[in-house]
Tab-separated table of C-alpha atoms and ligand atoms in Angstrom:
chain	number	residue	atom	x	y	z
A	8	MET	CA	-5.527	-33.877	-4.572
A	9	LYS	CA	-2.877	-34.116	-1.886
A	10	ASN	CA	-3.642	-33.124	1.670
A	11	ASN	CA	-0.501	-31.361	2.802
A	12	GLU	CA	2.576	-29.509	1.654
A	13	ILE	CA	4.204	-28.451	4.902
A	14	ARG	CA	7.734	-28.381	6.341
A	15	ASP	CA	7.510	-30.977	9.104
A	16	ILE	CA	4.515	-32.549	10.852
A	17	ASN	CA	6.672	-33.149	13.937
A	18	LEU	CA	6.499	-29.414	14.660
A	19	ALA	CA	2.777	-29.785	15.418
A	20	PRO	CA	2.933	-29.736	19.263
A	21	SER	CA	4.523	-26.258	19.315
A	22	GLY	CA	1.914	-25.057	16.772
A	23	ARG	CA	-0.943	-26.515	18.839
A	24	GLN	CA	0.372	-24.684	21.909
A	25	LYS	CA	0.394	-21.347	20.004
A	26	ILE	CA	-3.151	-21.949	18.712
A	27	GLU	CA	-4.360	-22.761	22.234
A	28	TRP	CA	-2.809	-19.518	23.554
A	29	VAL	CA	-4.575	-17.296	21.024
A	30	LYS	CA	-7.849	-19.187	21.422
A	31	ASN	CA	-7.831	-18.232	25.105
A	32	ASN	CA	-7.533	-14.583	24.041
A	33	MET	CA	-10.075	-14.528	21.190
A	34	PRO	CA	-13.478	-14.476	22.908
A	35	LEU	CA	-15.446	-13.459	19.790
A	36	LEU	CA	-14.177	-16.400	17.760
A	37	ARG	CA	-14.798	-18.707	20.728
A	38	GLY	CA	-18.376	-17.436	20.840
A	39	LEU	CA	-18.821	-18.062	17.096
A	40	GLU	CA	-17.352	-21.556	17.478
A	41	GLU	CA	-19.858	-22.322	20.217
A	42	GLU	CA	-22.787	-20.792	18.354
A	43	TYR	CA	-22.175	-22.270	14.906
A	44	GLY	CA	-20.349	-25.442	15.962
A	45	ALA	CA	-23.767	-26.890	16.752
A	46	SER	CA	-25.800	-25.679	13.741
A	47	LYS	CA	-22.922	-26.130	11.221
A	48	PRO	CA	-24.106	-23.646	8.559
A	49	PHE	CA	-21.028	-24.339	6.385
A	50	LEU	CA	-21.658	-28.088	6.152
A	51	GLY	CA	-20.822	-29.182	2.588
A	52	VAL	CA	-19.186	-25.808	1.831
A	53	LYS	CA	-15.569	-25.728	0.644
A	54	ILE	CA	-13.519	-22.732	1.747
A	55	SER	CA	-10.014	-21.884	0.476
A	56	LEU	CA	-8.102	-19.414	2.616
A	57	SER	CA	-4.878	-17.475	2.035
A	58	VAL	CA	-4.039	-15.352	5.082
A	59	HIS	CA	-0.757	-14.943	7.026
A	60	LEU	CA	-0.448	-18.428	8.430
A	61	GLU	CA	0.157	-17.968	12.118
A	62	ALA	CA	-1.801	-18.950	15.201
A	63	LYS	CA	-4.695	-16.462	14.987
A	64	THR	CA	-5.390	-17.406	11.374
A	65	ALA	CA	-5.152	-21.082	12.312
A	66	TYR	CA	-7.821	-20.600	14.945
A	67	LEU	CA	-10.114	-18.845	12.412
A	68	CYS	CA	-9.670	-21.917	10.175
A	69	GLU	CA	-10.645	-24.176	13.063
A	70	VAL	CA	-13.734	-22.111	13.875
A	71	LEU	CA	-14.833	-22.266	10.215
A	72	ALA	CA	-14.164	-26.022	10.181
A	73	SER	CA	-16.146	-26.512	13.386
A	74	ALA	CA	-19.021	-24.673	11.681
A	75	GLY	CA	-18.917	-27.385	9.020
A	76	ALA	CA	-16.589	-25.915	6.369
A	77	ASP	CA	-14.224	-28.135	4.415
A	78	MET	CA	-11.056	-26.020	4.630
A	79	SER	CA	-8.021	-25.773	2.388
A	80	VAL	CA	-5.394	-23.361	3.680
A	81	THR	CA	-2.257	-21.485	2.649
A	82	GLY	CA	-0.364	-18.392	3.785
A	83	SER	CA	-0.303	-14.964	2.133
A	84	ASN	CA	3.397	-14.195	2.471
A	85	VAL	CA	6.333	-16.602	2.392
A	86	LEU	CA	7.982	-15.086	5.455
A	87	SER	CA	4.888	-14.902	7.640
A	88	THR	CA	4.061	-18.622	7.511
A	89	GLN	CA	4.986	-20.313	10.780
A	90	ASP	CA	5.898	-23.948	10.094
A	91	ASP	CA	4.824	-25.199	13.518
A	92	VAL	CA	1.389	-23.602	13.149
A	93	ALA	CA	0.984	-25.076	9.642
A	94	ALA	CA	1.920	-28.477	11.109
A	95	GLY	CA	-0.499	-27.963	14.007
A	96	LEU	CA	-3.361	-27.381	11.568
A	97	ALA	CA	-2.371	-30.341	9.406
A	98	ALA	CA	-2.197	-32.549	12.504
A	99	ALA	CA	-5.766	-31.506	13.276
A	100	GLY	CA	-6.767	-32.871	9.855
A	101	MET	CA	-6.873	-29.744	7.725
A	102	LYS	CA	-5.472	-29.455	4.175
A	103	VAL	CA	-2.470	-27.119	4.450
A	104	PHE	CA	-0.116	-25.986	1.678
A	105	ALA	CA	2.512	-23.593	3.020
A	106	TYR	CA	5.993	-23.432	4.402
A	107	HIS	CA	8.171	-20.614	5.622
A	108	ASN	CA	10.476	-18.994	3.074
A	109	ALA	CA	9.061	-20.822	0.048
A	110	SER	CA	10.380	-19.562	-3.311
A	111	ALA	CA	8.093	-17.434	-5.498
A	112	GLU	CA	7.339	-20.511	-7.657
A	113	GLU	CA	6.650	-22.699	-4.628
A	114	TYR	CA	4.363	-20.013	-3.193
A	115	ALA	CA	2.414	-19.813	-6.461
A	116	GLY	CA	2.206	-23.628	-6.374
A	117	HIS	CA	0.761	-23.467	-2.848
A	118	ILE	CA	-1.912	-20.990	-3.959
A	119	GLU	CA	-2.818	-23.312	-6.828
A	120	MET	CA	-2.916	-26.421	-4.595
A	121	THR	CA	-5.179	-24.592	-2.143
A	122	LEU	CA	-7.562	-23.707	-4.963
A	123	ALA	CA	-7.514	-27.247	-6.402
A	124	HIS	CA	-10.080	-27.755	-3.625
A	125	LYS	CA	-12.541	-25.995	-6.029
A	126	PRO	CA	-13.840	-23.714	-3.281
A	127	ASN	CA	-17.332	-22.280	-2.872
A	128	ILE	CA	-15.968	-19.381	-0.803
A	129	ILE	CA	-12.492	-17.839	-0.741
A	130	ILE	CA	-10.874	-15.839	2.046
A	131	ASP	CA	-8.027	-13.768	0.611
A	132	ASP	CA	-5.406	-11.383	2.004
A	133	GLY	CA	-3.770	-9.265	-0.679
A	134	GLY	CA	-5.510	-10.801	-3.669
A	135	ASP	CA	-3.365	-13.835	-4.508
A	136	LEU	CA	-6.291	-16.308	-4.612
A	137	VAL	CA	-8.366	-13.930	-6.722
A	138	GLY	CA	-5.349	-13.313	-8.973
A	139	MET	CA	-4.927	-17.058	-9.653
A	140	LEU	CA	-8.677	-17.550	-10.262
A	141	HIS	CA	-8.748	-14.690	-12.782
A	142	GLY	CA	-5.381	-15.528	-14.362
A	143	LYS	CA	-3.651	-18.901	-14.626
A	144	ARG	CA	-6.477	-21.129	-13.285
A	145	PRO	CA	-9.917	-19.713	-14.221
A	146	ASP	CA	-11.186	-23.329	-14.316
A	147	LEU	CA	-10.929	-23.525	-10.511
A	148	ALA	CA	-13.351	-20.581	-10.127
A	149	GLU	CA	-16.468	-22.349	-11.399
A	150	ASN	CA	-17.891	-23.155	-7.942
A	151	VAL	CA	-16.996	-19.858	-6.261
A	152	LEU	CA	-20.054	-18.074	-4.809
A	153	GLY	CA	-17.988	-15.183	-3.469
A	154	GLY	CA	-15.161	-14.249	-1.174
A	155	CYS	CA	-13.755	-11.923	1.450
A	156	GLU	CA	-10.675	-9.693	1.209
A	157	GLU	CA	-8.731	-8.860	4.360
A	158	THR	CA	-6.473	-5.942	3.452
A	159	THR	CA	-6.367	-2.452	1.888
A	160	THR	CA	-4.015	-3.466	-0.919
A	161	GLY	CA	-6.228	-6.417	-1.940
A	162	ILE	CA	-9.276	-4.159	-2.098
A	163	ILE	CA	-7.454	-1.630	-4.302
A	164	ARG	CA	-6.758	-4.507	-6.733
A	165	LEU	CA	-10.345	-5.776	-6.573
A	166	LYS	CA	-11.710	-2.310	-7.323
A	167	ALA	CA	-9.429	-2.094	-10.369
A	168	MET	CA	-10.811	-5.473	-11.556
A	169	GLU	CA	-14.377	-4.309	-10.872
A	170	ARG	CA	-13.807	-1.125	-12.920
A	171	GLU	CA	-12.713	-3.251	-15.869
A	172	GLY	CA	-15.753	-5.545	-15.421
A	173	LEU	CA	-13.525	-8.578	-14.800
A	174	LEU	CA	-14.637	-9.722	-11.362
A	175	LYS	CA	-16.259	-13.171	-11.640
A	176	PHE	CA	-17.913	-13.226	-8.204
A	177	PRO	CA	-18.778	-10.824	-5.358
A	178	MET	CA	-15.975	-9.996	-2.910
A	179	VAL	CA	-16.705	-8.546	0.521
A	180	ALA	CA	-14.316	-5.731	1.519
A	181	VAL	CA	-13.657	-6.962	5.060
A	182	ASN	CA	-10.853	-4.415	5.495
A	183	ASP	CA	-13.287	-1.529	5.102
A	184	ALA	CA	-15.538	-2.629	7.978
A	185	ASP	CA	-15.202	-0.232	10.921
A	186	CYS	CA	-14.491	-3.148	13.246
A	187	LYS	CA	-11.553	-4.091	11.012
A	188	HIS	CA	-9.552	-1.065	9.843
A	189	LEU	CA	-10.246	1.249	12.805
A	190	PHE	CA	-8.671	-1.295	15.156
A	191	ASP	CA	-6.580	-3.793	13.168
A	192	ASN	CA	-4.858	-1.323	10.831
A	193	ARG	CA	-4.443	1.404	13.451
A	194	TYR	CA	-3.940	-0.227	16.850
A	195	GLY	CA	-2.850	-3.667	15.626
A	196	THR	CA	-0.218	-2.379	13.202
A	197	GLY	CA	0.660	0.449	15.592
A	198	GLN	CA	1.612	-1.965	18.355
A	199	SER	CA	2.976	-4.922	16.400
A	200	VAL	CA	5.274	-2.867	14.143
A	201	TRP	CA	7.068	-1.457	17.190
A	202	ASP	CA	7.047	-4.805	18.910
A	203	SER	CA	8.890	-6.233	15.887
A	204	ILE	CA	11.320	-3.326	15.431
A	205	MET	CA	12.261	-3.322	19.117
A	206	HIS	CA	12.625	-7.089	19.323
A	207	ASN	CA	14.653	-7.382	16.120
A	208	THR	CA	16.968	-4.420	16.748
A	209	ASN	CA	17.082	-4.462	20.580
A	210	LEU	CA	17.558	-0.674	20.387
A	211	ILE	CA	15.814	2.213	22.119
A	212	VAL	CA	13.085	4.156	20.330
A	213	ALA	CA	12.970	7.092	22.767
A	214	SER	CA	15.129	10.004	21.541
A	215	LYS	CA	15.270	8.701	17.961
A	216	THR	CA	13.836	10.435	14.908
A	217	VAL	CA	11.283	8.157	13.284
A	218	VAL	CA	10.061	8.825	9.743
A	219	VAL	CA	6.647	7.316	8.993
A	220	ALA	CA	5.644	7.230	5.324
A	221	GLY	CA	1.901	7.717	4.955
A	222	TYR	CA	-0.751	8.876	7.397
A	223	GLY	CA	-3.472	6.338	6.634
A	224	TRP	CA	-4.999	3.836	9.034
A	225	CYS	CA	-1.807	1.822	9.585
A	226	SER	CA	0.691	4.657	9.488
A	227	ARG	CA	-1.398	6.762	11.906
A	228	GLY	CA	-1.108	3.958	14.462
A	229	ILE	CA	2.618	3.562	13.790
A	230	ALA	CA	3.219	7.318	14.255
A	231	MET	CA	1.053	7.471	17.395
A	232	ARG	CA	2.904	4.586	19.061
A	233	ALA	CA	6.342	5.924	18.017
A	234	ALA	CA	5.505	9.205	19.752
A	235	ALA	CA	4.282	7.317	22.821
A	236	LEU	CA	7.648	5.520	22.956
A	237	GLY	CA	9.432	8.892	23.038
A	238	ALA	CA	10.513	9.317	19.420
A	239	SER	CA	10.376	12.552	17.414
A	240	VAL	CA	8.101	11.701	14.504
A	241	ILE	CA	8.183	13.007	10.942
A	242	VAL	CA	5.329	12.048	8.588
A	243	THR	CA	5.509	12.055	4.784
A	244	GLU	CA	2.294	12.111	2.718
A	245	ILE	CA	0.944	12.750	-0.750
A	246	SER	CA	-2.588	13.600	0.425
A	247	PRO	CA	-2.990	17.244	1.523
A	248	VAL	CA	-5.811	16.355	3.926
A	249	LYS	CA	-3.852	13.564	5.644
A	250	ALA	CA	-0.812	15.859	5.797
A	251	ILE	CA	-2.827	18.498	7.696
A	252	GLU	CA	-4.189	15.819	9.996
A	253	ALA	CA	-0.653	14.617	10.780
A	254	ARG	CA	0.432	18.196	11.514
A	255	MET	CA	-2.614	18.800	13.744
A	256	ASP	CA	-1.782	15.576	15.579
A	257	GLY	CA	1.571	17.167	16.414
A	258	PHE	CA	3.936	15.588	13.889
A	259	ALA	CA	6.418	17.278	11.553
A	260	VAL	CA	5.388	16.895	7.894
A	261	MET	CA	7.758	17.133	4.929
A	262	PRO	CA	8.657	15.328	1.685
A	263	MET	CA	10.704	12.126	1.957
A	264	ALA	CA	13.668	13.857	0.303
A	265	GLU	CA	13.847	16.247	3.280
A	266	ALA	CA	13.099	13.600	5.899
A	267	ALA	CA	15.649	11.063	4.607
A	268	PRO	CA	18.781	12.741	6.055
A	269	LEU	CA	17.038	13.290	9.424
A	270	GLY	CA	15.644	9.857	10.274
A	271	ASP	CA	17.106	7.108	12.450
A	272	ILE	CA	14.253	4.648	11.779
A	273	PHE	CA	12.031	4.633	8.673
A	274	VAL	CA	8.695	2.800	8.453
A	275	THR	CA	6.571	2.764	5.288
A	276	ALA	CA	2.853	1.894	5.174
A	277	THR	CA	1.541	3.549	2.023
A	278	GLY	CA	0.593	0.606	-0.188
A	279	CYS	CA	2.510	2.518	-2.893
A	280	ALA	CA	5.598	1.376	-4.822
A	281	HIS	CA	8.998	2.987	-4.205
A	282	THR	CA	7.975	5.242	-1.342
A	283	ILE	CA	11.661	5.178	-0.387
A	284	THR	CA	14.095	5.099	-3.320
A	285	THR	CA	17.870	4.679	-3.415
A	286	ALA	CA	18.133	8.446	-4.030
A	287	HIS	CA	16.610	8.836	-0.540
A	288	MET	CA	18.782	6.056	0.915
A	289	LEU	CA	21.961	7.710	-0.317
A	290	THR	CA	21.212	10.777	1.848
A	291	MET	CA	20.429	8.752	4.993
A	292	LYS	CA	22.612	8.658	8.114
A	293	HIS	CA	25.101	5.854	8.646
A	294	GLY	CA	23.240	3.172	10.619
A	295	ALA	CA	19.722	4.179	9.538
A	296	ILE	CA	17.170	1.378	9.950
A	297	LEU	CA	14.441	0.812	7.329
A	298	CYS	CA	11.370	-1.339	7.304
A	299	ASN	CA	7.961	-1.643	5.679
A	300	ALA	CA	4.504	-2.404	7.071
A	301	GLY	CA	2.594	-2.220	3.756
A	302	HIS	CA	1.274	-5.421	2.203
A	303	PHE	CA	3.817	-5.890	-0.585
A	304	ASN	CA	7.591	-5.562	-0.451
A	305	VAL	CA	7.561	-2.752	-3.005
A	306	GLU	CA	7.597	0.307	-0.748
A	307	LEU	CA	11.372	0.242	-0.212
A	308	ASP	CA	13.100	-0.001	-3.604
A	309	MET	CA	14.948	-3.195	-2.686
A	310	ASP	CA	15.883	-4.128	-6.266
A	311	ASP	CA	17.712	-0.871	-6.787
A	312	LEU	CA	19.298	-1.096	-3.332
A	313	GLU	CA	20.601	-4.585	-4.174
A	314	SER	CA	22.058	-3.251	-7.419
A	315	ILE	CA	23.875	-0.225	-5.953
A	316	ALA	CA	25.093	-1.808	-2.697
A	317	ALA	CA	28.882	-2.264	-2.512
A	318	GLU	CA	28.397	-5.055	0.021
A	319	LYS	CA	25.532	-6.880	1.710
A	320	ARG	CA	25.916	-8.626	5.054
A	321	GLU	CA	23.531	-9.867	7.742
A	322	SER	CA	23.709	-7.393	10.641
A	323	ARG	CA	21.536	-9.376	13.022
A	324	GLN	CA	18.852	-12.050	12.638
A	325	ASN	CA	16.167	-10.678	10.243
A	326	ILE	CA	18.266	-7.566	9.495
A	327	MET	CA	20.397	-7.102	6.370
A	328	GLY	CA	23.103	-4.410	6.281
A	329	TYR	CA	23.846	-2.718	2.941
A	330	LEU	CA	27.075	-0.796	2.400
A	331	LEU	CA	26.242	2.113	0.102
A	332	PRO	CA	28.706	3.492	-2.490
A	333	ASN	CA	29.110	6.576	-0.235
A	334	GLY	CA	30.590	4.415	2.540
A	335	ARG	CA	27.529	4.534	4.820
A	336	ARG	CA	25.738	1.380	5.925
A	337	ILE	CA	21.954	1.146	6.236
A	338	HIS	CA	19.941	-1.748	7.652
A	339	VAL	CA	16.734	-3.278	6.301
A	340	ILE	CA	14.509	-5.474	8.458
A	341	ALA	CA	12.799	-8.559	6.950
A	342	GLU	CA	13.795	-7.854	3.315
A	343	GLY	CA	11.351	-4.941	3.201
A	344	ARG	CA	8.365	-7.268	3.745
A	345	LEU	CA	5.675	-6.567	6.362
A	346	VAL	CA	7.919	-6.081	9.383
A	347	ASN	CA	5.310	-6.957	11.998
A	348	ILE	CA	4.349	-10.242	10.377
A	349	ALA	CA	7.410	-11.414	8.444
A	350	ALA	CA	9.773	-10.825	11.383
A	351	SER	CA	7.375	-11.214	14.304
A	352	ASN	CA	4.004	-12.598	15.353
A	353	GLY	CA	1.688	-10.017	13.775
A	354	HIS	CA	-1.177	-8.274	15.490
A	355	PRO	CA	-2.247	-8.995	19.060
A	356	ALA	CA	-4.824	-11.779	19.415
A	357	GLU	CA	-7.571	-9.470	20.700
A	358	ILE	CA	-7.293	-7.317	17.551
A	359	MET	CA	-7.417	-10.272	15.163
A	360	ASP	CA	-10.391	-11.556	17.140
A	361	MET	CA	-12.383	-8.581	15.846
A	362	SER	CA	-11.043	-8.777	12.266
A	363	PHE	CA	-11.634	-12.519	12.044
A	364	ALA	CA	-15.108	-12.278	13.567
A	365	VAL	CA	-15.880	-9.912	10.651
A	366	GLN	CA	-14.319	-12.484	8.275
A	367	PHE	CA	-16.404	-15.354	9.663
A	368	LEU	CA	-19.671	-13.395	9.563
A	369	SER	CA	-18.896	-12.066	6.068
A	370	ALA	CA	-18.292	-15.615	4.785
A	371	LEU	CA	-21.639	-16.586	6.301
A	372	TYR	CA	-23.223	-13.530	4.658
A	373	ILE	CA	-21.949	-14.699	1.253
A	374	LEU	CA	-23.274	-18.192	1.841
A	375	ARG	CA	-26.720	-16.884	2.731
A	376	ASN	CA	-26.977	-14.017	0.220
A	377	HIS	CA	-24.851	-14.933	-2.807
A	378	GLY	CA	-27.889	-15.172	-5.080
A	379	LYS	CA	-28.643	-11.481	-4.481
A	380	LEU	CA	-25.103	-10.122	-4.735
A	381	GLU	CA	-23.605	-8.471	-7.807
A	382	LYS	CA	-20.120	-9.440	-9.057
A	383	ARG	CA	-18.623	-6.420	-7.362
A	384	VAL	CA	-16.774	-5.294	-4.258
A	385	ILE	CA	-19.399	-5.458	-1.497
A	386	ASP	CA	-19.401	-3.481	1.778
A	387	VAL	CA	-19.635	-5.368	5.062
A	388	SER	CA	-23.184	-4.871	6.333
A	389	ALA	CA	-23.752	-2.399	9.174
A	390	GLU	CA	-25.348	-5.235	11.180
A	391	ILE	CA	-22.085	-7.200	11.162
A	392	ASP	CA	-20.074	-4.171	12.332
A	393	ASP	CA	-22.624	-3.488	15.060
A	394	LEU	CA	-22.675	-7.114	16.219
A	395	VAL	CA	-18.870	-7.376	16.365
A	396	ALA	CA	-18.609	-4.067	18.258
A	397	ARG	CA	-21.269	-5.133	20.771
A	398	ARG	CA	-19.648	-8.513	21.353
A	399	THR	CA	-16.234	-6.865	21.777
A	400	LEU	CA	-17.648	-4.539	24.436
A	401	ALA	CA	-19.393	-7.442	26.165
A	402	ALA	CA	-16.179	-9.492	26.170
A	403	ARG	CA	-14.418	-6.607	27.928
A	404	GLY	CA	-17.282	-6.088	30.382
A	405	ILE	CA	-18.004	-2.576	29.042
A	406	ARG	CA	-21.573	-1.300	29.021
A	407	ILE	CA	-22.810	1.788	27.159
A	408	ASP	CA	-25.879	4.010	27.254
A	409	VAL	CA	-29.058	3.253	25.323
A	410	LEU	CA	-31.187	5.992	23.735
A	411	THR	CA	-34.442	6.711	25.522
A	412	SER	CA	-37.526	6.882	23.300
A	413	GLU	CA	-37.585	10.643	23.879
A	414	GLN	CA	-33.968	10.939	22.661
A	415	GLU	CA	-34.695	8.748	19.646
A	416	LYS	CA	-37.646	10.972	18.780
A	417	TYR	CA	-35.454	14.076	19.137
A	418	LEU	CA	-32.713	12.664	16.894
A	419	ASN	CA	-35.209	11.636	14.204
A	420	SER	CA	-37.071	14.913	14.115
A	421	TRP	CA	-36.295	18.050	12.120
A	422	ARG	CA	-38.439	20.266	14.373
A	423	VAL	CA	-36.572	22.085	17.127
B	740	LIG	P1	-4.598	3.853	3.731
B	740	LIG	O1	-5.101	3.993	2.353
B	740	LIG	O2	-5.472	4.195	4.905
B	740	LIG	O3	-3.247	4.720	3.915
B	740	LIG	C1	-2.223	4.830	2.976
B	740	LIG	C2	-1.702	6.273	3.056
B	740	LIG	O4	-0.489	6.373	2.336
B	740	LIG	C3	-2.680	7.281	2.431
B	740	LIG	O5	-2.931	8.323	3.354
B	740	LIG	C4	-1.940	7.768	1.193
B	740	LIG	O6	-2.234	9.118	0.893
B	740	LIG	C5	-0.490	7.593	1.600
B	740	LIG	N1	0.451	7.454	0.483
B	740	LIG	C6	0.263	6.790	-0.689
B	740	LIG	N2	1.381	6.863	-1.421
B	740	LIG	C7	2.281	7.574	-0.714
B	740	LIG	C8	3.638	7.967	-0.943
B	740	LIG	N3	4.280	7.641	-2.059
B	740	LIG	N4	4.262	8.690	0.018
B	740	LIG	C9	3.642	9.040	1.166
B	740	LIG	N5	2.343	8.675	1.442
B	740	LIG	C10	1.687	7.948	0.514
B	740	LIG	O7	-4.082	2.338	3.840
B	740	LIG	P2	-3.816	1.464	5.163
B	740	LIG	O8	-5.042	0.759	5.560
B	740	LIG	O9	-3.069	2.293	6.135
B	740	LIG	O10	-2.849	0.349	4.543
B	740	LIG	C11	-1.530	0.650	4.096
B	740	LIG	C12	-0.822	-0.638	3.676
B	740	LIG	O11	-0.670	-1.496	4.815
B	740	LIG	C13	-1.595	-1.481	2.661
B	740	LIG	O12	-0.658	-2.102	1.800
B	740	LIG	C14	-2.294	-2.518	3.517
B	740	LIG	O13	-2.649	-3.648	2.782
B	740	LIG	C15	-1.253	-2.783	4.551
B	740	LIG	N6	-1.675	-3.332	5.842
B	740	LIG	C16	-0.686	-3.878	6.599
B	740	LIG	C17	-0.969	-4.411	7.830
B	740	LIG	C18	0.118	-5.025	8.634
B	740	LIG	O14	-0.167	-5.778	9.548
B	740	LIG	N7	1.362	-4.720	8.377
B	740	LIG	C19	-2.346	-4.388	8.390
B	740	LIG	C20	-3.299	-3.720	7.545
B	740	LIG	C21	-2.960	-3.209	6.321
């Protein structure tokens, strides 16, 4: 088995610098590195990981390796892999199979090479490792004790596999931990999506009409931050409850067909295919900007847009302009892939510190409990959520109240 499939090892110094920067801002992972670097609970354990390969992920890999794990690493999206970070990890002796902008076949090859490691534990983001182990290469699954899934879309896929009785090993739903989705999906996506849109367009958000598709954990954060930047926000939803919530939070709510002609900037985060179709695009204003924050590049109907466009021309780095048959031009950031990761640096380090602390502790949970776990989608234990929350507060120097025994008695009693 080869050790590396990366763009250029000479890029390592820049990658090492990025990893060092995030390490200084990820106190929970630093604490885990210190704690488990000595006892090495993962000694002799092979872990294969497929997560957006940028500096925060690289540091998670290093913390797992320092706890004894034998790591094999790839990205989870061809545009989010940062070649210098991949080189930085390889230079530190890790097996890395990823480069930026790989073709679909090359990407599939990288997933396969990462799994040739014959892992005991997998850490997945969007389900590509699980997909390979249940599809083309079931032979590589024989040593897998279990795994962790990072994102909403991956968990939806896992639950579909579980319903059909196909899942070969337990998978922990890391995304569904409170210390993951309440912060990562909402505040992480909320900030990093706007960071990317503003950096890539260099335009003002204040005074614009922003259409946010969905009002789930990610889209709530995106809408909240758009409003804070001074935009008028319209939300589209399919869930009546979420639609009421968006309205109560002060946003206009309407179907996409009505929002399309009104918006200046469109952001999707539904996890659903074709949230914005070409029928919508044809009613948009000249100059409208579109992007997606959902896991897969299916939310904007890019195939249909490519087929109807009279002309396609790069408008700016990371932005493609499409001339529509009606003479209007619309702009799509990062090919409709996750805008905050494919065209920027992803979530802030402090947010990924929490998500990756949950990942590390969930991997440890699998190692210690795999014999007792069913081949299903498993919830993160309440103890892990509590521990990560407490350590996050401690890292920020925040103290909270503790119940007195009298209060505990009151809360546990049914007598008034
Ligand atoms: P969620 O399930 O909390 O929210 C999705 C919302 O979209 C739901 O309220 C649903 O009713 C709504 N929806 C579904 N189809 C729709 C449609 N056609 N039109 C309008 N609304 C629709 O999911 P969450 O956690 O917000 O994740 C959304 C997507 O973002 C997933 O693909 C997830 O994997 C991804 N994600 C991306 C991140 C990033 O950094 N860009 C971070 C975390 C998750």
